[in-house]
Short mmCIF file of C-alpha atoms and ligand atoms in Angstrom, two decimals:
data_model
loop_
_atom_site.label_atom_id
_atom_site.label_comp_id
_atom_site.label_asym_id
_atom_site.label_seq_id
_atom_site.Cartn_x
_atom_site.Cartn_y
_atom_site.Cartn_z
CA ASP Y 9 58.36 -1.06 -131.16
CA LYS Y 10 59.03 -3.73 -129.44
CA LYS Y 11 59.40 -2.39 -126.25
CA LYS Y 12 56.12 -0.53 -126.34
CA LEU Y 13 54.84 -3.61 -126.44
CA ILE Y 14 56.48 -5.12 -123.78
CA ASP Y 15 55.71 -2.24 -121.83
CA THR Y 16 51.82 -3.18 -122.78
CA LEU Y 17 52.37 -6.14 -122.03
CA GLU Y 18 53.32 -6.15 -118.32
CA LEU Y 19 51.06 -3.95 -117.39
CA GLN Y 20 47.48 -5.38 -119.28
CA LYS Y 21 49.32 -8.68 -118.59
CA THR Y 22 48.16 -9.85 -122.41
CA LEU Y 23 48.24 -8.92 -125.94
CA THR Y 24 46.41 -8.84 -129.19
CA LYS Y 25 47.56 -12.16 -131.26
CA GLU Y 26 49.19 -9.51 -133.64
CA GLU Y 27 50.89 -8.14 -131.11
CA PHE Y 28 52.07 -11.78 -129.80
CA ILE Y 29 53.21 -12.32 -133.34
CA GLU Y 30 54.83 -8.83 -133.54
CA LEU Y 31 56.68 -9.25 -130.32
CA LEU Y 32 58.07 -13.03 -131.03
CA THR Y 33 59.45 -12.25 -134.47
CA GLY Y 34 62.82 -10.76 -135.09
CA PHE Y 35 63.54 -9.50 -131.75
CA THR Y 36 66.78 -7.94 -130.93
CA ASP Y 37 69.26 -8.98 -127.78
CA GLU Y 38 68.09 -5.44 -126.26
CA ASP Y 39 64.69 -6.43 -126.65
CA ALA Y 40 65.09 -9.73 -124.95
CA GLU Y 41 67.47 -7.92 -122.38
CA TYR Y 42 64.90 -5.70 -122.00
CA ILE Y 43 61.81 -8.63 -121.18
CA ARG Y 44 64.42 -10.25 -119.26
CA GLN Y 45 65.15 -7.41 -116.46
CA LYS Y 46 61.25 -6.44 -116.03
CA ALA Y 47 60.23 -10.08 -115.71
CA VAL Y 48 63.19 -10.60 -113.27
CA LYS Y 49 61.64 -7.42 -111.29
CA ASN Y 50 58.67 -9.18 -111.31
CA ALA Y 51 60.03 -12.65 -110.08
CA LEU Y 52 61.57 -11.17 -107.57
CA GLN Y 53 58.52 -8.85 -106.52
CA TYR Y 54 56.13 -12.40 -105.72
CA PHE Y 55 59.24 -14.97 -104.80
CA ASP Y 56 62.03 -12.68 -103.24
CA ASN Y 57 64.98 -14.86 -104.58
CA LYS Y 58 63.39 -17.95 -103.59
CA ILE Y 59 63.58 -20.59 -105.90
CA TYR Y 60 61.33 -23.68 -105.46
CA THR Y 61 62.07 -26.88 -105.84
CA ARG Y 62 60.77 -30.39 -107.00
CA GLY Y 63 62.06 -33.81 -107.00
CA LEU Y 64 60.91 -35.95 -109.88
CA ILE Y 65 60.00 -39.37 -110.07
CA GLU Y 66 60.33 -40.38 -113.11
CA PHE Y 67 58.52 -43.97 -111.97
CA THR Y 68 57.70 -45.73 -115.25
CA ASN Y 69 58.69 -45.29 -119.11
CA TYR Y 70 56.22 -47.43 -120.77
CA CYS Y 71 54.25 -45.18 -122.71
CA LYS Y 72 50.70 -46.06 -124.67
CA ASN Y 73 51.16 -43.13 -127.09
CA ASP Y 74 53.57 -42.19 -129.62
CA CYS Y 75 53.90 -39.24 -130.11
CA TYR Y 76 56.39 -38.28 -132.82
CA TYR Y 77 59.20 -36.11 -130.85
CA CYS Y 78 59.34 -38.37 -128.12
CA GLY Y 79 62.37 -40.72 -127.12
CA ILE Y 80 59.96 -43.41 -124.75
CA ARG Y 81 56.91 -42.96 -127.63
CA LYS Y 82 55.98 -46.79 -127.68
CA SER Y 83 56.90 -47.77 -131.28
CA ASN Y 84 60.83 -46.83 -130.29
CA THR Y 85 61.57 -50.34 -129.74
CA LYS Y 86 65.34 -50.00 -128.52
CA VAL Y 87 63.84 -48.24 -124.83
CA THR Y 88 64.67 -50.79 -121.85
CA ARG Y 89 61.42 -50.61 -120.51
CA TYR Y 90 60.96 -50.25 -116.25
CA ARG Y 91 59.08 -49.94 -113.79
CA LEU Y 92 59.00 -48.61 -111.09
CA THR Y 93 57.01 -50.80 -107.65
CA LYS Y 94 55.25 -48.80 -104.65
CA GLU Y 95 57.99 -49.42 -102.77
CA ASP Y 96 60.34 -47.89 -104.79
CA ILE Y 97 58.41 -45.08 -105.29
CA LEU Y 98 58.30 -44.66 -101.63
CA GLN Y 99 62.10 -45.21 -100.80
CA CYS Y 100 62.63 -41.79 -103.43
CA CYS Y 101 59.86 -39.97 -101.47
CA LYS Y 102 62.07 -41.06 -97.96
CA GLN Y 103 65.01 -39.71 -99.94
CA GLY Y 104 63.90 -36.56 -101.27
CA TYR Y 105 62.39 -36.28 -98.17
CA GLU Y 106 65.80 -36.25 -96.16
CA LEU Y 107 67.30 -33.10 -99.07
CA GLY Y 108 64.61 -31.29 -98.31
CA PHE Y 109 61.57 -31.62 -100.92
CA ARG Y 110 58.61 -31.23 -100.31
CA THR Y 111 57.12 -31.23 -103.30
CA PHE Y 112 57.31 -35.24 -105.41
CA VAL Y 113 56.71 -34.92 -108.85
CA LEU Y 114 55.33 -38.44 -110.04
CA GLN Y 115 56.22 -38.36 -113.94
CA GLY Y 116 55.36 -41.36 -116.42
CA GLY Y 117 54.84 -42.03 -120.06
CA GLU Y 118 50.73 -43.00 -120.33
CA ASP Y 119 51.07 -46.65 -118.45
CA LEU Y 120 48.01 -48.74 -118.72
CA ARG Y 121 50.16 -51.16 -116.11
CA TYR Y 122 48.84 -49.21 -112.96
CA SER Y 123 45.01 -49.16 -112.22
CA ASP Y 124 44.11 -46.01 -110.72
CA ASP Y 125 43.36 -48.17 -107.38
CA GLU Y 126 46.86 -48.94 -107.69
CA LEU Y 127 48.27 -45.64 -108.15
CA ALA Y 128 45.76 -44.16 -105.63
CA ASP Y 129 47.41 -45.93 -102.80
CA ILE Y 130 50.98 -45.26 -104.34
CA ILE Y 131 49.12 -41.49 -103.67
CA SER Y 132 47.70 -41.54 -99.97
CA THR Y 133 51.05 -43.80 -98.76
CA ILE Y 134 52.85 -41.03 -100.13
CA LYS Y 135 50.46 -38.33 -98.56
CA ALA Y 136 50.57 -40.49 -95.21
CA GLY Y 137 54.31 -40.87 -94.10
CA TYR Y 138 55.08 -37.16 -95.74
CA PRO Y 139 51.70 -35.17 -94.88
CA ASP Y 140 52.98 -31.57 -94.75
CA CYS Y 141 54.53 -32.92 -98.59
CA ALA Y 142 52.73 -32.08 -101.99
CA ILE Y 143 51.77 -34.72 -104.55
CA THR Y 144 52.39 -33.53 -108.31
CA LEU Y 145 51.37 -36.63 -111.07
CA SER Y 146 52.20 -35.76 -115.04
CA ILE Y 147 50.63 -38.63 -116.04
CA GLY Y 148 48.79 -37.46 -119.57
CA GLU Y 149 45.40 -38.05 -120.40
CA LYS Y 150 42.89 -40.03 -117.75
CA SER Y 151 39.28 -39.36 -117.37
CA TYR Y 152 37.40 -37.12 -115.19
CA GLU Y 153 36.77 -40.39 -112.70
CA SER Y 154 40.78 -40.85 -112.63
CA TYR Y 155 41.63 -37.28 -112.01
CA LEU Y 156 38.87 -37.00 -109.19
CA ALA Y 157 40.36 -40.57 -107.45
CA TYR Y 158 43.92 -39.37 -107.64
CA PHE Y 159 42.71 -36.30 -106.37
CA LYS Y 160 40.95 -37.65 -103.41
CA ALA Y 161 43.55 -39.77 -102.34
CA GLY Y 162 45.93 -37.35 -101.26
CA ALA Y 163 47.13 -35.49 -105.62
CA ASP Y 164 47.57 -31.32 -105.02
CA ARG Y 165 49.00 -30.77 -108.28
CA TYR Y 166 48.97 -31.51 -112.05
CA LEU Y 167 51.25 -31.24 -114.80
CA LEU Y 168 49.87 -31.49 -118.47
CA ARG Y 169 50.96 -29.86 -121.15
CA HIS Y 170 48.78 -28.56 -124.18
CA GLU Y 171 52.10 -28.45 -126.44
CA THR Y 172 50.50 -26.95 -129.08
CA ALA Y 173 46.70 -24.84 -128.92
CA ASN Y 174 46.81 -25.09 -132.85
CA GLN Y 175 44.81 -28.10 -134.11
CA GLU Y 176 46.95 -28.24 -137.22
CA HIS Y 177 50.44 -27.77 -135.70
CA TYR Y 178 48.97 -30.77 -132.69
CA GLY Y 179 48.00 -33.02 -135.79
CA LYS Y 180 52.06 -32.78 -136.75
CA LEU Y 181 53.67 -33.89 -133.65
CA HIS Y 182 50.77 -36.14 -132.51
CA PRO Y 183 48.98 -39.80 -134.30
CA ASP Y 184 45.71 -39.46 -135.25
CA SER Y 185 45.01 -41.34 -131.75
CA LEU Y 186 45.36 -37.86 -130.14
CA SER Y 187 43.30 -35.11 -130.29
CA LEU Y 188 44.00 -31.38 -129.10
CA GLU Y 189 40.57 -31.52 -127.95
CA ASN Y 190 40.53 -34.01 -125.39
CA ARG Y 191 44.17 -32.32 -124.33
CA LYS Y 192 42.04 -29.50 -123.39
CA GLN Y 193 39.05 -31.21 -122.56
CA CYS Y 194 41.51 -32.73 -119.22
CA LEU Y 195 42.81 -29.20 -117.90
CA ARG Y 196 39.51 -28.27 -117.68
CA ASN Y 197 38.31 -31.30 -115.86
CA LEU Y 198 41.73 -31.23 -113.49
CA LYS Y 199 40.72 -27.25 -113.06
CA ASP Y 200 37.75 -27.65 -111.89
CA ILE Y 201 38.12 -30.93 -109.85
CA GLY Y 202 40.59 -28.50 -107.84
CA TYR Y 203 43.87 -29.27 -108.91
CA GLN Y 204 46.66 -26.73 -109.18
CA VAL Y 205 47.63 -27.22 -113.03
CA GLY Y 206 50.18 -26.46 -115.24
CA THR Y 207 50.68 -26.69 -118.69
CA GLY Y 208 53.25 -25.32 -121.35
CA PHE Y 209 54.83 -26.54 -124.84
CA MET Y 210 58.12 -27.14 -126.33
CA VAL Y 211 59.75 -24.05 -128.01
CA GLY Y 212 60.61 -25.03 -131.45
CA SER Y 213 58.89 -28.05 -131.89
CA PRO Y 214 58.56 -29.45 -135.43
CA TYR Y 215 56.50 -27.05 -138.27
CA GLN Y 216 56.06 -24.46 -135.06
CA THR Y 217 55.14 -20.83 -135.99
CA ALA Y 218 55.29 -17.53 -134.53
CA GLU Y 219 51.83 -17.42 -134.87
CA TYR Y 220 51.55 -21.02 -133.34
CA LEU Y 221 52.92 -19.34 -130.53
CA ALA Y 222 51.15 -17.11 -129.90
CA GLU Y 223 47.91 -19.05 -130.41
CA ASP Y 224 50.08 -20.65 -126.92
CA LEU Y 225 50.29 -17.77 -125.28
CA LEU Y 226 46.95 -16.76 -125.60
CA PHE Y 227 45.73 -20.63 -124.87
CA ILE Y 228 47.43 -19.87 -121.56
CA LYS Y 229 46.11 -16.85 -120.67
CA GLU Y 230 42.49 -17.98 -121.02
CA LEU Y 231 43.72 -21.17 -118.75
CA SER Y 232 44.92 -19.00 -116.47
CA PRO Y 233 47.48 -22.12 -114.91
CA ALA Y 234 48.94 -22.22 -111.51
CA MET Y 235 51.84 -23.23 -113.15
CA ILE Y 236 53.95 -23.50 -116.67
CA GLY Y 237 56.47 -25.24 -118.02
CA ILE Y 238 58.45 -24.77 -121.37
CA GLY Y 239 61.66 -26.09 -122.58
CA PRO Y 240 63.35 -26.36 -125.75
CA TYR Y 241 62.23 -28.81 -128.56
CA LEU Y 242 65.39 -31.52 -128.21
CA PRO Y 243 65.62 -34.52 -131.21
CA HIS Y 244 65.76 -38.24 -129.71
CA HIS Y 245 67.34 -40.15 -132.37
CA ASP Y 246 65.01 -42.92 -132.07
CA THR Y 247 61.85 -41.39 -133.30
CA PRO Y 248 60.36 -39.56 -136.48
CA PHE Y 249 62.30 -36.45 -135.81
CA ALA Y 250 65.58 -37.67 -135.15
CA ASP Y 251 66.52 -35.40 -138.00
CA MET Y 252 64.53 -32.27 -137.29
CA GLU Y 253 65.89 -28.69 -135.81
CA LYS Y 254 66.38 -28.67 -132.22
CA GLY Y 255 64.29 -25.17 -130.18
CA SER Y 256 66.49 -22.39 -129.72
CA MET Y 257 67.66 -21.27 -126.46
CA GLU Y 258 67.02 -17.36 -126.89
CA LEU Y 259 63.20 -18.15 -127.36
CA THR Y 260 63.13 -20.34 -125.07
CA LEU Y 261 64.61 -17.54 -122.14
CA TYR Y 262 62.73 -14.90 -124.17
CA LEU Y 263 59.18 -16.76 -123.67
CA ILE Y 264 59.79 -17.25 -120.38
CA SER Y 265 59.88 -13.50 -119.44
CA ILE Y 266 57.03 -13.14 -121.81
CA LEU Y 267 54.91 -15.98 -119.78
CA ARG Y 268 55.98 -13.91 -116.34
CA LEU Y 269 55.01 -11.30 -117.77
CA MET Y 270 51.57 -12.35 -118.02
CA VAL Y 271 50.84 -14.96 -115.24
CA PRO Y 272 53.47 -12.72 -112.01
CA ASN Y 273 52.53 -15.51 -109.60
CA ALA Y 274 53.09 -18.47 -111.55
CA LEU Y 275 54.88 -21.65 -110.90
CA ILE Y 276 57.44 -21.47 -113.82
CA PRO Y 277 60.70 -23.88 -113.52
CA ALA Y 278 64.37 -23.99 -115.17
CA THR Y 279 63.63 -26.78 -117.39
CA THR Y 280 66.41 -29.89 -117.46
CA ALA Y 281 65.71 -30.05 -120.89
CA LEU Y 282 66.80 -25.60 -121.00
CA GLY Y 283 69.37 -27.87 -118.86
CA THR Y 284 70.60 -29.69 -121.46
CA ILE Y 285 70.50 -27.41 -124.55
CA HIS Y 286 73.05 -25.05 -122.71
CA PRO Y 287 75.40 -26.12 -119.33
CA LEU Y 288 73.76 -22.72 -118.00
CA GLY Y 289 70.23 -23.24 -119.14
CA ARG Y 290 68.90 -23.18 -115.80
CA GLU Y 291 70.98 -20.68 -114.46
CA LYS Y 292 69.54 -18.53 -117.49
CA GLY Y 293 66.39 -19.37 -117.12
CA VAL Y 294 65.99 -18.21 -113.01
CA LEU Y 295 67.58 -15.08 -114.84
CA SER Y 296 64.61 -14.71 -117.31
CA GLY Y 297 61.63 -14.98 -114.61
CA ALA Y 298 62.09 -18.73 -113.95
CA ASN Y 299 61.01 -19.52 -110.54
CA VAL Y 300 60.98 -23.29 -110.24
CA VAL Y 301 63.40 -26.33 -110.43
CA MET Y 302 63.09 -29.99 -111.03
CA PRO Y 303 65.89 -32.18 -109.49
CA ASN Y 304 66.22 -35.81 -111.25
CA LEU Y 305 64.92 -38.06 -107.54
CA SER Y 306 65.04 -40.99 -110.04
CA PRO Y 307 66.90 -44.50 -109.34
CA VAL Y 308 69.94 -43.80 -111.09
CA THR Y 309 69.42 -47.55 -112.15
CA VAL Y 310 66.97 -46.15 -114.85
CA ARG Y 311 67.58 -42.72 -115.08
CA LYS Y 312 68.98 -43.30 -118.14
CA LYS Y 313 66.24 -45.01 -120.00
CA TYR Y 314 63.61 -42.21 -118.97
CA GLU Y 315 65.52 -40.72 -122.38
CA LEU Y 316 63.27 -37.72 -124.13
CA TYR Y 317 66.30 -36.68 -126.05
CA ASP Y 318 69.32 -37.14 -126.56
CA ASN Y 319 72.00 -35.95 -123.61
CA LYS Y 320 69.44 -35.36 -120.98
CA ILE Y 321 71.67 -34.05 -117.84
CA CYS Y 322 71.78 -35.62 -114.76
CA THR Y 323 71.22 -38.52 -115.87
CA GLY Y 324 74.46 -39.61 -114.03
CA ASP Y 325 74.22 -38.12 -110.60
CA GLU Y 326 72.81 -39.38 -106.97
CA ALA Y 327 69.60 -37.62 -106.05
CA ALA Y 328 71.85 -35.97 -103.31
CA GLU Y 329 74.29 -34.71 -105.62
CA CYS Y 330 72.12 -33.11 -108.20
CA LYS Y 331 70.49 -31.01 -105.42
CA VAL Y 332 74.23 -30.33 -104.12
CA CYS Y 333 74.54 -29.08 -107.70
CA LEU Y 334 71.55 -27.21 -108.26
CA GLN Y 335 71.97 -25.01 -104.98
CA ASN Y 336 75.08 -23.83 -105.94
CA ARG Y 337 74.45 -23.29 -109.21
CA MET Y 338 71.25 -20.97 -107.99
CA LYS Y 339 73.59 -19.54 -105.40
CA LYS Y 340 75.88 -18.74 -108.03
CA VAL Y 341 73.48 -16.23 -110.00
CA GLY Y 342 72.46 -14.74 -106.16
CA TYR Y 343 69.36 -17.06 -105.98
CA GLU Y 344 68.34 -20.06 -103.21
CA ILE Y 345 67.13 -23.23 -103.14
CA ILE Y 346 64.29 -23.60 -100.20
CA SER Y 347 62.21 -26.12 -99.04
CA ALA Y 348 58.47 -24.75 -98.80
CA ARG Y 349 56.42 -26.74 -100.83
CA GLY Y 350 55.53 -23.56 -102.75
CA ASP Y 351 52.01 -23.61 -103.56
CA PHE Y 352 50.70 -21.39 -106.13
CA VAL Y 353 49.24 -18.49 -104.74
CA PRO Y 354 46.46 -16.82 -106.54
CA ILE Y 355 46.79 -12.68 -106.48
CA GLU Y 356 43.90 -10.65 -104.92
CA GLY Y 357 41.79 -8.49 -106.26
N1 SAM O 421 53.44 -38.67 -120.69
C1 SAM O 421 52.85 -37.40 -119.43
C2 SAM O 421 52.50 -36.19 -120.81
O1 SAM O 421 52.06 -36.72 -121.94
O2 SAM O 421 51.63 -35.03 -120.37
C3 SAM O 421 54.24 -36.56 -119.01
C4 SAM O 421 55.43 -37.59 -119.29
S1 SAM O 421 56.42 -36.42 -121.20
C5 SAM O 421 57.22 -37.00 -121.48
C6 SAM O 421 56.67 -35.17 -119.84
C7 SAM O 421 56.87 -34.31 -121.22
O3 SAM O 421 58.13 -34.26 -122.56
C8 SAM O 421 55.81 -33.37 -122.67
O4 SAM O 421 54.75 -32.59 -121.68
C9 SAM O 421 57.26 -32.86 -123.37
O5 SAM O 421 56.76 -31.37 -123.60
C10 SAM O 421 58.51 -33.36 -123.42
N2 SAM O 421 58.70 -34.20 -123.79
C11 SAM O 421 58.85 -35.40 -124.78
N3 SAM O 421 60.15 -35.19 -125.95
C12 SAM O 421 60.51 -34.53 -125.87
C13 SAM O 421 61.50 -33.33 -126.48
N4 SAM O 421 62.52 -34.42 -127.29
N5 SAM O 421 61.93 -32.29 -126.77
C14 SAM O 421 62.07 -31.55 -125.90
N6 SAM O 421 60.33 -31.80 -124.85
C15 SAM O 421 60.04 -33.84 -124.66
#
């Protein structure tokens, strides 16, 4: 009986691997509704009906990696590559600040053209201009020293999805140059340094099984991250996985609810991929326990070039439009976007 498992999950904030597999296998609409209501209740308890917002700046689509699922993988020669200059990035922050954003997320491919000094300079300049803002980085796997340098320059948070906690599965999604062990080490390093750390995975990535998902959940439990980002896998036509099945929205929403019960105070975004798979995906995400949205602050001229998967939404809209659009969307389902930095707050005791 899944309802019993859901009750146990809410109480104990975890399950055994076998129980997670059972929870994930053959759930009904009724089960999903049962956990959804609990997840929403938990989110309301910690965050009221407030949704934090982060301004996403996709500052480079150059990448040295070749992840089989990703549209900006280095082997995709059809991508028009771009990099934003420090001035471009600062301009995005200026506009974002005026729109009420107090967190800037610098995301990009693993682009070796930016040296650590350059990145640290960009970070400290943003911090000097906007001392009341948080900076989140999402620039992949780096050395401990690099992570430390960015942290000292003022970066507060780091997003690095583990992608899958199963080694065999990891190997099917990535070339041999990348390893799960290093990915996990990076996450541990980031935590040790003092970042608020986010991890996560794609739902329905090729070859994923309920067992692998159970391992993802247990890994997240062990890492105890501040932020957890999940979204459906969506194919990109110029990747080796072009013909693979996309992930399921229902399973993504179900997993958001599971994660909310596991880490009730976590910052969980309703992701762009969720908004892409369904026109109301982000609203449904919030109504399943998510409490963060990440509208795009990148210049419209580069938006379409940061195409991780086909049909990515909001590639034609100005930042201001994205902000208003999301504000209205959230309002319609009874939630309010707020300007606060929205740091992770650990549970006392
Ligand atoms: N390079 C950095 C990294 O690896 O963490 C940050 C950028 S990377 C493009 C951000 C995330 O996009 C990845 O963690 C991955 O989960 C997601 N992503 C990439 N391709 C995707 C796809 N086809 N469908 C859904 N999500 C995808």
